[in-house]
Coordinates of C-alpha atoms in Angstrom, one line a residue:
Chain A
M4 CA 104.6 75.7 102.1
I5 CA 106.1 76.9 105.2
W6 CA 109.6 78.5 104.8
N7 CA 111.0 78.0 108.3
E8 CA 108.6 75.3 109.6
S9 CA 110.7 74.7 112.9
I10 CA 110.2 78.4 114.2
E11 CA 107.0 79.2 112.4
T12 CA 105.2 76.2 114.1
M13 CA 106.9 76.4 117.2
S14 CA 104.8 76.0 120.4
L15 CA 104.1 79.3 122.2
E16 CA 106.1 78.2 125.4
D17 CA 109.4 77.4 123.0
L18 CA 108.8 80.8 121.3
K19 CA 108.7 82.7 124.5
N20 CA 111.8 81.0 125.7
I21 CA 113.6 82.3 122.5
Q22 CA 112.0 85.7 122.9
S23 CA 113.2 85.7 126.4
D24 CA 116.8 84.9 125.7
H25 CA 116.7 87.3 122.7
L26 CA 115.4 90.3 124.7
T27 CA 117.9 89.7 127.4
Q28 CA 121.0 89.6 124.8
L29 CA 119.5 92.6 123.1
C30 CA 119.5 94.9 126.2
R31 CA 122.8 94.2 126.9
Y32 CA 123.8 94.7 123.2
V33 CA 122.1 98.1 122.9
Y34 CA 123.5 99.1 126.4
E35 CA 127.1 98.4 125.4
N36 CA 126.9 99.7 121.8
C37 CA 124.5 102.6 121.4
P38 CA 125.3 105.5 123.8
A39 CA 121.6 106.8 123.2
Y40 CA 120.1 103.7 124.5
K41 CA 122.7 103.5 127.3
Q42 CA 121.5 106.9 128.4
K43 CA 117.7 106.0 128.0
F44 CA 118.1 103.0 130.2
D45 CA 120.0 104.9 132.8
A46 CA 117.4 107.8 132.9
H47 CA 114.8 105.1 133.6
S48 CA 117.0 103.5 136.0
I49 CA 116.9 100.1 134.4
S50 CA 119.6 97.6 135.2
L51 CA 120.2 94.8 132.8
S52 CA 119.7 92.3 135.7
D53 CA 116.0 93.6 135.7
I54 CA 115.4 91.9 132.3
N55 CA 115.3 88.2 132.2
S56 CA 112.2 87.3 130.6
I57 CA 110.2 88.5 127.7
D58 CA 107.6 89.5 130.1
D59 CA 110.1 92.2 131.4
I60 CA 109.9 94.1 128.5
V61 CA 107.2 96.4 129.9
K62 CA 109.9 98.0 132.1
L63 CA 111.7 99.3 129.1
P64 CA 111.2 102.8 127.4
F65 CA 109.4 103.1 124.5
T66 CA 111.3 104.3 121.0
T67 CA 109.7 106.8 119.0
K68 CA 109.9 108.4 115.6
M69 CA 111.3 111.4 117.6
D70 CA 114.1 109.4 119.0
M71 CA 115.2 108.5 115.3
R72 CA 114.9 112.1 114.3
D73 CA 116.8 113.5 117.4
N74 CA 119.8 110.8 116.9
Y75 CA 119.9 111.5 113.0
P76 CA 121.9 110.4 111.4
F77 CA 123.6 107.4 113.2
G78 CA 123.0 108.2 116.9
L79 CA 120.6 105.2 117.5
F80 CA 122.8 102.9 115.6
S81 CA 124.6 100.2 117.6
R82 CA 127.2 99.6 115.1
P83 CA 129.6 101.8 113.4
R84 CA 128.9 103.1 109.8
T85 CA 131.7 100.7 108.4
D86 CA 129.7 97.7 109.5
L87 CA 126.6 98.7 107.5
V88 CA 126.1 97.2 104.0
E89 CA 123.1 99.3 102.9
I90 CA 121.1 102.2 103.9
H91 CA 117.7 103.4 103.5
V92 CA 116.0 106.8 104.0
S93 CA 112.4 107.5 104.1
S94 CA 110.8 111.0 103.9
G95 CA 110.6 112.9 107.2
T96 CA 107.8 115.0 108.7
T97 CA 110.0 117.9 108.8
G98 CA 113.6 118.2 108.5
N99 CA 115.3 115.2 108.8
P100 CA 114.3 112.0 107.2
T101 CA 114.4 108.8 108.8
L102 CA 117.6 106.8 108.2
V103 CA 117.9 102.9 108.5
G104 CA 120.9 100.6 108.1
Y105 CA 121.6 97.1 107.8
T106 CA 124.6 95.1 108.5
R107 CA 125.1 91.8 106.5
D108 CA 123.6 89.7 109.3
D109 CA 120.6 92.1 109.0
I110 CA 120.1 91.8 105.3
S111 CA 119.9 88.0 106.2
L112 CA 117.4 88.3 108.4
W113 CA 115.5 90.6 106.1
S114 CA 115.8 87.7 103.4
E115 CA 114.8 85.3 106.0
V116 CA 111.6 87.3 106.8
M117 CA 110.8 88.1 103.3
A118 CA 111.2 84.4 102.2
R119 CA 108.6 83.5 105.0
T120 CA 106.5 86.3 103.7
L121 CA 106.4 85.1 100.2
C122 CA 105.7 81.3 101.4
C123 CA 103.1 82.6 103.7
A124 CA 101.2 84.2 100.9
G125 CA 101.6 81.1 98.8
A126 CA 104.8 81.2 96.6
E127 CA 106.4 78.0 95.6
P128 CA 110.1 77.5 94.9
D129 CA 109.5 77.2 91.3
D130 CA 107.6 80.5 91.0
T131 CA 108.4 83.7 88.9
V132 CA 107.9 86.9 90.7
Q133 CA 107.3 90.4 89.4
I134 CA 108.4 92.8 91.9
A135 CA 106.5 96.1 90.8
Y136 CA 107.4 98.0 94.2
G137 CA 110.0 100.8 93.7
Y138 CA 113.6 99.8 94.0
G139 CA 115.7 102.6 95.6
L140 CA 115.7 104.2 98.8
F141 CA 112.1 102.9 99.5
T142 CA 112.5 99.5 101.1
G143 CA 109.6 97.8 99.3
G144 CA 111.5 96.8 96.1
L145 CA 114.7 95.4 97.5
G146 CA 112.9 93.8 100.7
F147 CA 110.9 91.5 98.1
H148 CA 114.0 91.2 96.2
Y149 CA 116.0 89.7 99.1
G150 CA 113.4 87.5 100.1
A151 CA 112.7 86.0 96.5
L152 CA 116.4 85.7 96.2
E153 CA 116.6 83.6 99.3
M154 CA 113.6 81.4 98.1
G155 CA 115.4 80.9 94.8
L156 CA 112.5 82.4 93.1
T157 CA 113.0 83.8 89.3
I158 CA 112.7 87.6 89.9
I159 CA 111.5 90.2 87.6
P160 CA 112.6 93.3 89.1
T161 CA 110.2 95.7 87.2
S162 CA 110.1 98.4 89.9
S163 CA 107.1 100.7 90.0
G164 CA 105.6 102.5 87.0
Q165 CA 105.7 101.8 83.2
T166 CA 102.4 99.9 83.4
K167 CA 102.4 99.0 79.7
R168 CA 105.8 97.3 80.1
Q169 CA 104.5 95.7 83.3
L170 CA 101.6 94.0 81.5
K171 CA 103.7 93.1 78.7
I172 CA 106.2 91.3 81.0
M173 CA 103.4 89.7 82.6
Q174 CA 102.0 88.3 79.3
D175 CA 105.4 87.2 78.1
F176 CA 107.1 85.7 81.2
K177 CA 103.8 84.7 82.9
P178 CA 104.7 85.2 86.7
R179 CA 102.5 83.6 89.1
I180 CA 103.3 86.4 91.8
L181 CA 102.7 90.2 91.6
C182 CA 104.2 92.3 94.5
C183 CA 103.1 96.1 94.5
T184 CA 100.8 98.5 96.1
P185 CA 96.9 97.5 96.1
S186 CA 96.0 101.0 94.3
Y187 CA 98.8 100.4 91.6
C188 CA 97.5 96.8 91.1
L189 CA 93.7 98.3 90.5
Y190 CA 95.2 100.9 88.3
M191 CA 97.1 98.3 86.1
A192 CA 93.4 96.7 85.7
E193 CA 92.2 99.7 84.1
E194 CA 95.2 100.2 81.9
A195 CA 94.9 96.5 80.9
K196 CA 91.4 96.9 79.9
E197 CA 92.2 100.0 77.7
L198 CA 95.0 97.8 76.0
G199 CA 92.6 95.1 75.5
I200 CA 93.9 92.6 77.7
D201 CA 91.4 90.8 80.0
P202 CA 92.8 91.0 83.4
R203 CA 91.0 87.8 84.4
S204 CA 93.1 85.8 82.2
A205 CA 96.5 87.4 83.8
S206 CA 99.2 84.9 84.9
W207 CA 99.0 86.6 88.2
Y208 CA 97.5 84.0 90.6
I209 CA 99.0 85.8 93.9
G210 CA 99.1 89.3 94.8
I211 CA 101.2 90.7 97.7
F212 CA 99.9 94.0 98.4
G213 CA 101.0 96.6 101.0
A214 CA 103.0 100.0 101.6
E215 CA 99.5 101.8 102.1
P216 CA 96.4 100.9 103.9
W217 CA 93.5 99.3 102.1
S218 CA 90.1 97.7 102.8
E219 CA 88.4 94.3 102.3
A220 CA 86.3 96.2 99.9
M221 CA 89.4 96.7 98.0
R222 CA 90.7 93.2 98.3
G223 CA 87.3 92.1 96.8
E224 CA 87.7 94.4 93.9
I225 CA 91.3 93.3 93.0
E226 CA 90.4 89.7 93.5
A227 CA 87.5 90.3 91.0
A228 CA 89.4 92.2 88.8
W229 CA 92.5 89.9 88.2
N230 CA 91.0 86.7 89.3
M231 CA 93.8 86.3 92.0
L232 CA 94.5 85.8 95.6
A233 CA 95.0 89.3 97.1
T234 CA 97.2 89.1 100.3
D235 CA 98.2 91.9 102.7
V236 CA 102.0 92.5 103.7
Y237 CA 102.9 94.9 106.7
G238 CA 106.2 96.4 107.6
L239 CA 108.1 99.7 108.2
S240 CA 111.4 100.7 107.4
E241 CA 112.4 101.4 111.1
I242 CA 111.6 97.6 111.8
I243 CA 113.0 96.2 108.8
G244 CA 111.0 97.2 105.7
P245 CA 108.3 94.8 104.3
G246 CA 108.5 91.4 106.1
V247 CA 107.2 92.4 109.6
S248 CA 104.0 90.2 109.0
Q249 CA 102.1 88.7 106.2
E250 CA 98.8 87.1 105.7
C251 CA 98.7 83.3 104.8
T252 CA 96.1 82.1 102.3
Y253 CA 93.2 82.0 104.8
K254 CA 93.5 85.8 105.1
E255 CA 92.5 85.9 108.7
G256 CA 95.0 88.2 110.0
L257 CA 98.7 88.9 109.4
H258 CA 101.1 86.5 110.9
I259 CA 103.9 88.5 112.6
Y260 CA 107.2 87.0 112.9
S261 CA 107.4 87.4 116.8
D262 CA 110.4 85.2 117.2
V263 CA 112.6 88.3 115.8
F264 CA 110.0 91.2 115.9
Y265 CA 108.2 91.0 119.2
P266 CA 104.8 92.7 119.3
E267 CA 102.8 94.4 121.9
I268 CA 99.4 96.3 121.5
I269 CA 99.1 99.2 123.9
D270 CA 96.9 101.9 124.9
P271 CA 98.5 104.9 122.9
E272 CA 97.4 106.9 125.8
T273 CA 98.4 105.1 128.7
G274 CA 101.1 103.0 127.2
Q275 CA 99.7 99.9 129.0
A276 CA 98.9 96.7 127.1
V277 CA 95.3 96.3 125.9
A278 CA 93.3 93.1 126.1
E279 CA 94.0 90.4 123.6
G280 CA 91.7 91.3 120.5
E281 CA 91.2 95.0 121.4
D282 CA 92.4 97.8 119.5
G283 CA 95.7 99.5 120.3
E284 CA 99.0 100.8 118.9
L285 CA 101.3 98.3 117.6
V286 CA 104.7 98.2 119.4
V287 CA 107.6 96.3 118.1
T288 CA 111.0 95.2 119.4
T289 CA 113.4 93.9 116.8
L290 CA 114.9 91.2 119.0
T291 CA 117.7 90.3 116.8
K292 CA 118.8 93.3 114.6
Q293 CA 122.3 94.6 114.7
G294 CA 122.8 97.8 112.7
I295 CA 119.8 99.8 114.4
P296 CA 118.0 97.6 116.9
L297 CA 114.8 99.3 118.2
I298 CA 113.3 98.7 121.7
R299 CA 109.6 99.0 121.9
Y300 CA 109.3 101.0 118.8
R301 CA 106.0 102.8 118.5
T302 CA 104.5 102.2 115.0
R303 CA 101.6 104.3 115.5
D304 CA 99.6 102.0 113.5
I305 CA 96.4 100.8 115.3
V306 CA 95.6 97.1 115.1
S307 CA 94.3 94.3 117.2
M308 CA 96.2 90.9 117.6
T309 CA 95.2 87.5 118.4
T310 CA 97.4 84.6 119.6
E311 CA 94.6 81.7 118.6
P312 CA 96.2 79.3 116.3
C313 CA 95.8 79.7 112.6
K314 CA 94.5 76.9 110.2
C315 CA 97.8 77.4 108.4
G316 CA 99.6 75.7 111.0
R317 CA 101.9 78.9 111.9
T318 CA 101.8 79.8 115.7
S319 CA 102.8 83.2 115.2
P320 CA 100.1 85.7 116.5
R321 CA 98.2 87.2 114.0
V322 CA 97.6 91.1 113.6
S323 CA 94.7 92.7 111.9
K324 CA 94.9 95.0 108.9
I325 CA 95.8 98.7 110.0
K326 CA 92.7 100.2 111.6
G327 CA 94.0 103.6 111.9
R328 CA 96.8 106.1 112.9
T329 CA 97.9 107.6 116.4
D330 CA 99.0 110.4 114.5
D331 CA 97.8 112.4 111.3
M332 CA 100.0 110.6 108.8
I333 CA 98.4 109.3 105.7
V334 CA 99.8 107.0 103.2
V335 CA 99.5 107.9 99.5
R336 CA 100.8 105.4 96.7
G337 CA 103.1 104.2 99.3
I338 CA 104.4 107.6 100.5
N339 CA 104.2 108.6 104.0
V340 CA 102.5 112.2 104.1
F341 CA 102.4 114.3 107.1
P342 CA 100.3 117.5 107.1
S343 CA 103.2 119.3 109.0
Q344 CA 105.3 118.7 105.7
I345 CA 102.8 120.7 103.8
E346 CA 102.5 123.4 106.6
H347 CA 106.4 123.8 106.4
V348 CA 106.2 124.5 102.8
L349 CA 103.4 126.9 103.2
L350 CA 105.2 128.9 105.8
G351 CA 108.5 128.8 103.6
I352 CA 106.6 130.8 101.0
E353 CA 106.5 134.2 102.3
G354 CA 103.4 135.6 103.5
T355 CA 101.4 132.3 103.2
Q356 CA 99.3 131.5 106.3
P357 CA 99.1 127.8 106.6
H358 CA 95.2 127.4 106.2
Y359 CA 95.2 124.6 104.1
Q360 CA 93.5 121.3 103.5
I361 CA 94.8 118.0 102.0
V362 CA 92.2 116.1 100.1
I363 CA 93.1 112.5 99.1
D364 CA 90.7 110.8 96.7
R365 CA 90.8 107.5 94.7
A366 CA 89.4 108.6 91.4
A367 CA 88.1 106.6 88.5
H368 CA 91.7 105.9 87.5
K369 CA 92.3 104.1 90.9
L370 CA 95.6 105.9 91.8
D371 CA 95.3 108.2 95.0
Q372 CA 95.1 112.1 93.8
V373 CA 96.1 114.7 96.3
E374 CA 94.7 118.1 96.4
I375 CA 96.2 120.8 98.4
M376 CA 93.6 123.6 99.0
V377 CA 95.2 126.8 100.2
E378 CA 93.2 129.8 101.4
V379 CA 94.1 133.0 99.5
D380 CA 94.3 136.1 102.1
E381 CA 95.0 139.6 101.2
K382 CA 98.8 139.1 101.9
I383 CA 99.2 136.6 98.8
F384 CA 96.1 137.9 96.7
S385 CA 97.3 140.0 93.6
D386 CA 95.0 141.3 91.0
E387 CA 97.1 140.0 88.3
I388 CA 96.4 136.4 87.2
K389 CA 99.9 135.6 86.3
Q390 CA 101.0 136.4 89.9
M391 CA 98.2 134.1 91.3
S392 CA 99.1 131.4 88.8
A393 CA 102.9 131.8 89.8
L394 CA 102.0 131.4 93.5
S395 CA 100.1 128.3 92.8
A396 CA 102.9 126.9 90.8
K397 CA 105.3 127.5 93.1
I398 CA 103.4 125.9 96.0
K399 CA 102.9 123.0 93.8
K400 CA 106.5 122.6 92.9
E401 CA 107.7 123.0 96.4
I402 CA 105.2 120.5 98.1
E403 CA 106.1 117.8 95.4
A404 CA 109.8 118.3 96.0
V405 CA 109.2 117.6 99.6
L406 CA 106.5 114.6 99.3
S407 CA 108.0 113.2 96.1
I408 CA 104.5 112.7 94.8
G409 CA 102.4 114.8 92.2
V410 CA 99.7 117.0 93.8
K411 CA 97.1 119.7 92.6
V412 CA 97.0 123.1 94.1
H413 CA 93.8 124.9 94.5
L414 CA 93.8 128.5 95.6
V415 CA 90.5 128.8 97.6
E416 CA 88.7 131.7 99.4
P417 CA 89.3 132.6 103.2
K418 CA 87.0 130.5 105.4
T419 CA 86.1 128.0 102.9
I420 CA 88.1 125.3 104.6
E421 CA 86.1 123.6 107.2
R422 CA 87.2 124.3 110.8
S423 CA 86.2 122.3 113.8
M424 CA 86.7 123.7 117.2
G425 CA 88.5 126.7 115.4
K426 CA 91.1 124.5 114.1
S427 CA 90.9 123.6 110.3
K428 CA 90.6 120.3 109.5
R429 CA 93.8 119.2 107.9
V430 CA 92.9 116.1 105.9
V431 CA 90.0 114.9 104.1
D432 CA 90.5 111.2 103.1
K433 CA 87.8 110.5 100.5
R434 CA 89.4 107.0 99.8
S435 CA 87.1 104.2 100.5
L436 CA 89.8 102.2 102.6
Chain B
M4 CA 95.8 161.0 88.7
K5 CA 95.3 157.6 89.8
I6 CA 92.1 156.0 90.7
T7 CA 91.7 153.0 93.0
Q8 CA 90.6 149.7 91.6
I9 CA 89.1 147.0 94.0
S10 CA 90.0 143.6 93.1
V11 CA 88.4 140.4 94.7
F12 CA 89.6 136.8 94.8
L13 CA 86.7 134.6 93.7
E14 CA 86.6 130.9 93.5
N15 CA 84.7 129.5 90.6
R16 CA 81.5 128.6 92.2
K17 CA 78.0 129.3 91.3
G18 CA 76.4 132.4 92.7
R19 CA 79.6 133.7 93.9
L20 CA 79.8 136.8 91.9
S21 CA 76.2 137.5 92.5
Q22 CA 76.6 137.5 96.3
V23 CA 79.6 139.9 96.1
C24 CA 77.6 142.3 93.8
S25 CA 74.6 142.3 96.1
M26 CA 76.7 143.0 98.9
L27 CA 77.8 146.1 97.1
G28 CA 74.4 146.8 96.1
Q29 CA 73.1 146.8 99.9
A30 CA 75.8 149.0 101.0
G31 CA 74.8 151.5 98.3
I32 CA 78.2 151.3 96.6
N33 CA 77.9 151.5 92.9
I34 CA 79.9 149.7 90.3
R35 CA 81.2 152.0 87.5
A36 CA 83.5 149.5 85.5
L37 CA 84.3 146.0 86.0
T38 CA 85.8 142.9 84.5
I39 CA 86.7 139.4 85.5
A40 CA 89.6 137.5 84.9
E41 CA 89.5 133.7 85.2
T42 CA 91.7 130.6 85.3
E43 CA 90.3 126.8 85.5
S44 CA 89.6 127.2 89.4
F45 CA 89.6 130.8 90.3
G46 CA 88.8 134.3 89.1
V47 CA 89.7 137.8 90.1
L48 CA 87.0 140.4 90.0
R49 CA 88.5 144.0 89.4
M50 CA 86.2 146.7 89.6
V51 CA 86.1 150.6 90.0
V52 CA 83.3 152.0 92.3
D53 CA 82.2 155.2 93.4
K54 CA 83.4 154.5 97.1
P55 CA 86.6 152.7 97.1
S56 CA 87.6 152.5 100.5
E57 CA 84.1 152.0 102.0
A58 CA 83.9 148.7 99.5
A59 CA 87.6 147.9 100.7
D60 CA 86.1 148.0 104.4
L61 CA 82.9 146.0 103.6
F62 CA 84.8 143.3 102.0
R63 CA 87.3 142.9 105.0
K64 CA 84.5 142.8 107.5
N65 CA 82.7 139.9 105.5
G66 CA 86.1 138.1 105.2
I67 CA 86.4 138.4 101.4
T68 CA 89.8 138.6 100.0
A69 CA 90.3 141.9 98.1
N70 CA 92.9 144.3 97.7
Q71 CA 93.2 147.9 96.1
T72 CA 95.4 148.9 93.2
A73 CA 96.1 152.1 91.4
V74 CA 94.9 152.1 87.8
V75 CA 94.6 154.8 85.3
A76 CA 91.2 155.9 83.7
A77 CA 91.5 157.5 80.6
E78 CA 89.1 158.9 77.8
V79 CA 89.8 157.3 74.5
P80 CA 88.3 158.7 71.2
D81 CA 85.3 156.4 70.3
K82 CA 86.2 156.1 66.4
P83 CA 88.0 153.5 64.6
G84 CA 91.7 153.5 65.6
G85 CA 91.0 155.4 68.7
L86 CA 92.4 152.8 71.0
A87 CA 95.1 151.8 68.8
E88 CA 96.5 155.4 68.8
V89 CA 96.6 155.3 72.5
L90 CA 98.4 152.1 72.8
K91 CA 100.8 153.1 70.4
T92 CA 101.8 156.2 72.2
L93 CA 102.1 154.1 75.4
S94 CA 104.3 151.5 73.9
D95 CA 106.5 154.2 72.2
S96 CA 107.1 155.3 75.7
D97 CA 107.9 151.9 76.7
V98 CA 104.8 151.7 79.1
N99 CA 103.5 148.1 79.2
V100 CA 99.6 147.8 79.9
E101 CA 99.2 144.7 82.4
Y102 CA 95.3 144.4 81.5
M103 CA 92.5 147.0 80.8
Y104 CA 88.7 147.4 80.5
G105 CA 85.9 149.6 79.7
F106 CA 83.6 151.6 81.8
V107 CA 80.0 150.8 81.7
E108 CA 78.9 154.2 80.6
K109 CA 80.4 156.4 78.0
H110 CA 82.1 159.7 79.0
S111 CA 81.2 162.7 76.9
E112 CA 81.9 161.7 73.2
N113 CA 84.8 159.4 74.3
A114 CA 84.9 155.9 75.7
L115 CA 86.3 155.6 79.1
L116 CA 88.9 152.9 79.9
V117 CA 90.7 151.6 83.0
F118 CA 94.4 150.6 82.4
R119 CA 96.5 148.7 84.9
F120 CA 100.1 150.0 84.6
D121 CA 103.2 148.8 86.3
N122 CA 104.2 152.5 87.0
P123 CA 100.7 154.4 86.9
E124 CA 102.2 157.7 87.7
L125 CA 104.3 157.7 84.6
A126 CA 101.6 156.4 82.3
A127 CA 99.1 159.0 83.4
R128 CA 101.7 161.6 82.6
I129 CA 102.5 160.4 79.3
L130 CA 98.7 160.0 78.4
R131 CA 98.2 163.6 79.5
E132 CA 101.2 165.0 77.6
N133 CA 99.7 163.3 74.6
G134 CA 96.5 165.2 75.1
L135 CA 94.4 162.5 76.5
K136 CA 91.9 163.2 79.3
V137 CA 92.8 161.4 82.6
I138 CA 89.9 161.1 85.1
D139 CA 90.7 161.5 88.8
E140 CA 88.9 160.0 91.8
K141 CA 86.6 162.9 92.0
G142 CA 85.7 162.6 88.3
I143 CA 84.7 158.9 88.9
Q144 CA 82.4 160.1 91.9
G145 CA 80.7 162.5 89.4
L146 CA 79.9 160.1 86.7

């Protein structure tokens, strides 16, 4: 079923008219309500009368993660804090985290796009959904929650973790839909087998997986392990959280809700649009958001896009799975990890040179493992094992505090970390994505 | 009366110890005493050599993490209870032994041991005051 048929199957021409109206209003709205945007528009000599159609969007400046950080906490908001009903925070690269906030209408928008998402994946109004994304500051859990509430599904808000209980709940209440990260889904399959549960007999029929990149090969593995349909969901907290785009049951790209989240694919170097179907950076404008609307936000995710009609009847453009990043961010178990965060910690530990390497592996247990290799130089070396072990434990503790995920720390000899062009290779991703 | 110990950081990798030892051998540096402390992923090789400053230079040039620590080498009677007596003397004086190990060769009728103390000066004095022979750098070279 299609949740909002009149919008989701609208002709491209009508869609364009809606987008044009929204963009004109949005520019006036941020210009009048957000001093940071007013300043940005003025600095680029943009007059509101220049923006009359969605095609004029290219005249507008980009918004970046740096803008969010520079204006932390509330500088990029177009509404006072008192109008916000909810805020979410994600870990920042260094220093400030990324803060987003929702007005009551923004929550309605989120509920709407998440209801579209659930339907797009194949949910029916009578369904029960097990939401095993984390609830809390992370947008995953609550985003799905609002969508399911909007649709009137029966929600089981298990949040993440406690695998045994997840499996028992699945067996007892027989939800047809599972929402979690793809790696957690595979991890649960292993756990199920160990507990003597046949994953192929599970009640889960549809999975909505996201918050980390995953491959077609992984989809095959999940579908074979659980005998379910594995679909991909995309989103980022800056735009709304989950609910920016979602695959339909044909699994031929993610439908992006372009009536509210206007997508562009650009060459990250030049900022110019790439030809349809070519790879480029996804840039999104939140056409109707109130709390913290963003204009031409650079997601740094590399994708391609097609406007060809889909067999499912939805007319919204389809975006590919994430093919890469324009920065060095890595996503581990749904958490964004920047090498600079680790650099920061190492620099903070007296005398430690930031020669390090992050190795990510998706080992036998299917959950991503993070290992931090740190080169030991004379400044931090001690002949006493207890000193070295204490150093290793300190690095581990501080990195874990910053990243909010468990890591292993390995002290290694100098020059053992591979260097290319004199610069060490910071990230080795051994996961088969 | 301290002597210099060279410690080397080593990852637990095949052939690593042999590489370090042959590096010393080729440079004509002789290992007099040696011990390895290990953890799951790395080890620390500690040794007393005849030419400590040359060894330190050698490691620095070859990009091997090493440092120098002051340790005390003392003769311990090679008889039952010989070491126990020495350790008791030290603990009675509130001196803490971080770790210790033995020399490759025997020195006269006594065993020669390397002690790592928090305060090597004090420890060496206590050992001497209790009639034990503490060997200095020259003594090491003359072994």
